[in-house]
XYZ file of C-alpha atoms in Angstrom:
202
model
C -44.503 -56.071 49.261
C -46.407 -55.295 52.452
C -44.753 -53.063 54.999
C -43.474 -54.072 58.431
C -41.898 -51.196 60.335
C -40.920 -52.558 63.741
C -38.193 -54.911 62.525
C -35.559 -52.268 61.740
C -33.364 -53.366 64.608
C -32.814 -56.724 62.901
C -29.934 -55.106 61.021
C -27.818 -55.340 64.125
C -27.631 -59.115 63.720
C -25.553 -58.666 60.568
C -22.707 -57.129 62.516
C -21.086 -56.790 65.898
C -21.296 -54.196 68.656
C -22.569 -50.676 68.068
C -20.295 -47.688 67.613
C -21.057 -44.041 67.082
C -21.639 -43.094 63.450
C -21.309 -39.405 62.695
C -22.547 -39.582 59.084
C -25.438 -37.180 58.465
C -27.529 -37.120 55.308
C -31.027 -35.834 54.498
C -33.913 -38.170 55.278
C -34.914 -38.121 51.601
C -32.223 -38.880 49.027
C -32.765 -37.099 45.722
C -31.399 -36.725 42.221
C -32.225 -34.055 39.648
C -32.972 -30.330 39.864
C -34.790 -29.163 42.976
C -36.838 -26.690 40.897
C -38.186 -29.278 38.473
C -41.899 -29.017 37.690
C -42.254 -32.762 38.244
C -41.133 -34.735 41.276
C -41.228 -38.520 41.291
C -41.037 -40.093 44.748
C -40.343 -43.798 45.116
C -41.013 -45.534 48.430
C -38.891 -48.673 48.277
C -36.810 -51.216 50.151
C -33.570 -52.835 49.030
C -34.953 -56.028 50.600
C -38.106 -55.981 48.442
C -37.962 -58.362 45.420
C -40.428 -56.281 43.400
C -38.396 -53.135 44.083
C -35.288 -54.997 42.984
C -36.923 -56.074 39.744
C -38.023 -52.493 39.038
C -34.544 -51.156 39.735
C -32.933 -53.667 37.389
C -35.491 -53.501 34.596
C -36.878 -49.942 34.603
C -34.598 -47.649 36.616
C -31.734 -47.404 34.052
C -34.081 -46.205 31.296
C -36.066 -43.985 33.677
C -32.880 -42.383 34.984
C -31.482 -41.775 31.506
C -34.745 -40.296 30.218
C -35.807 -38.150 33.160
C -33.137 -37.774 35.836
C -29.971 -37.392 33.771
C -31.719 -34.895 31.500
C -33.022 -32.832 34.429
C -36.650 -33.330 33.487
C -37.709 -34.586 36.913
C -36.661 -34.512 40.535
C -36.390 -38.099 41.766
C -36.638 -38.794 45.497
C -36.025 -42.153 47.148
C -37.702 -42.818 50.500
C -36.508 -45.739 52.589
C -38.945 -48.431 53.668
C -38.672 -51.851 55.338
C -40.797 -54.759 54.156
C -41.233 -58.446 54.773
C -39.506 -60.189 57.663
C -36.314 -61.998 58.557
C -33.532 -61.686 56.011
C -35.482 -59.172 53.894
C -35.553 -56.696 56.767
C -31.973 -57.447 57.821
C -30.757 -56.850 54.275
C -32.796 -53.668 53.859
C -31.861 -52.079 57.174
C -28.157 -52.859 56.908
C -28.168 -51.944 53.214
C -29.621 -48.514 53.858
C -27.115 -47.835 56.628
C -24.266 -48.928 54.359
C -25.476 -46.623 51.582
C -25.502 -43.709 54.018
C -21.929 -44.492 55.120
C -20.629 -44.639 51.560
C -19.148 -41.152 51.236
C -21.561 -39.680 48.696
C -22.230 -42.928 46.821
C -25.691 -43.591 48.220
C -27.412 -44.408 44.937
C -24.435 -46.375 43.661
C -24.617 -48.645 46.721
C -28.408 -48.976 46.475
C -28.064 -50.087 42.851
C -25.318 -52.558 43.759
C -27.544 -54.154 46.414
C -30.471 -54.428 44.025
C -28.253 -56.037 41.369
C -27.067 -58.661 43.858
C -30.341 -59.021 45.736
C -30.902 -62.723 45.047
C -27.403 -63.536 46.247
C -27.829 -61.251 49.259
C -30.896 -63.174 50.466
C -28.580 -66.145 50.990
C -25.651 -64.235 52.518
C -26.612 -60.663 53.468
C -23.481 -59.918 55.459
C -21.141 -61.359 52.858
C -22.697 -59.487 49.952
C -22.963 -56.179 51.804
C -19.383 -56.472 53.045
C -18.229 -57.148 49.491
C -20.077 -54.036 48.275
C -18.609 -52.004 51.132
C -15.080 -53.106 50.241
C -15.690 -52.231 46.586
C -16.435 -48.685 47.783
C -13.211 -48.496 49.778
C -14.493 -49.445 53.240
C -12.685 -51.833 55.558
C -14.457 -54.624 57.424
C -14.228 -52.779 60.784
C -15.705 -49.671 59.130
C -18.511 -51.783 57.689
C -19.253 -53.370 61.067
C -19.289 -49.976 62.745
C -21.604 -48.568 60.086
C -24.297 -51.246 60.045
C -24.461 -51.734 63.812
C -24.593 -48.102 64.906
C -27.494 -47.730 67.337
C -28.108 -44.043 66.588
C -28.261 -44.731 62.859
C -30.610 -47.672 63.385
C -32.919 -45.505 65.471
C -32.848 -42.790 62.806
C -33.707 -45.365 60.150
C -36.597 -46.624 62.243
C -37.929 -43.066 62.518
C -37.577 -42.437 58.773
C -39.435 -45.622 57.931
C -42.207 -44.892 60.422
C -42.574 -41.309 59.174
C -42.577 -42.410 55.528
C -45.259 -45.013 56.235
C -47.548 -42.783 58.303
C -47.088 -39.378 56.664
C -47.021 -40.791 53.149
C -49.854 -43.222 53.817
C -47.723 -45.982 52.296
C -48.126 -49.640 53.274
C -46.452 -51.500 50.406
C -43.470 -51.175 48.105
C -42.671 -49.969 45.624
C -45.061 -47.026 45.696
C -44.577 -44.176 43.232
C -45.933 -40.674 43.803
C -45.799 -38.120 40.984
C -46.396 -34.517 42.063
C -48.311 -35.744 45.075
C -50.467 -38.260 43.194
C -49.998 -41.969 43.904
C -49.510 -44.134 40.843
C -52.108 -46.853 41.326
C -51.887 -49.628 42.163
C -48.697 -49.711 44.242
C -46.154 -52.160 42.886
C -44.166 -52.717 39.715
C -44.822 -50.259 36.885
C -43.198 -50.312 33.441
C -41.678 -47.147 32.039
C -44.787 -46.536 29.933
C -46.887 -46.085 33.092
C -44.440 -43.539 34.452
C -44.277 -41.796 31.074
C -48.040 -41.269 31.134
C -48.100 -40.086 34.743
C -45.206 -37.685 34.198
C -46.775 -36.276 31.030
C -50.010 -35.641 32.920
C -48.118 -33.937 35.762
C -46.189 -31.780 33.312
C -49.390 -30.683 31.606
C -51.004 -29.818 34.925
C -47.950 -27.846 36.033
C -48.003 -25.469 33.037
């Protein structure tokens, strides 16, 4: 989907007043060994339907084959796409993942799995996910309405779009090379790109 950066603040409409959130995590969230010869970067949004389809259909096999075995370093970079509920869901979803006490990827996967339902009731679905991770409703409200965290998200998205030259999601970059065209790619496409990167890295 095409990228729209300026709508990050729409997440605030999912919750109430802002509170200070002291959670601090790296801008890029990663899995796998830092010294891997191959790094796969995914620019994605939890509000993007194509990203959701990729996560449900390809991610489990990709993770088992490359991440769990330590063959690649996988990095997820947060983006915001679309408008309206898509941006609200994405912004609040990313903040929730960062408040989840080390369960960032678990929350991201949960949002993708319930994405269709979340388009209809973003607050209800995200609150349900938050409670499943041990958060209370006041903690959830505090998390997704924190002004500092929203501003930090806005900066991450802007930096990812400008520095990465990314204007649609999902976009995959393997060892600095964009997998063309941006969008959904089956595992076979990633297999070929990773094999090429491994050969070049020897």
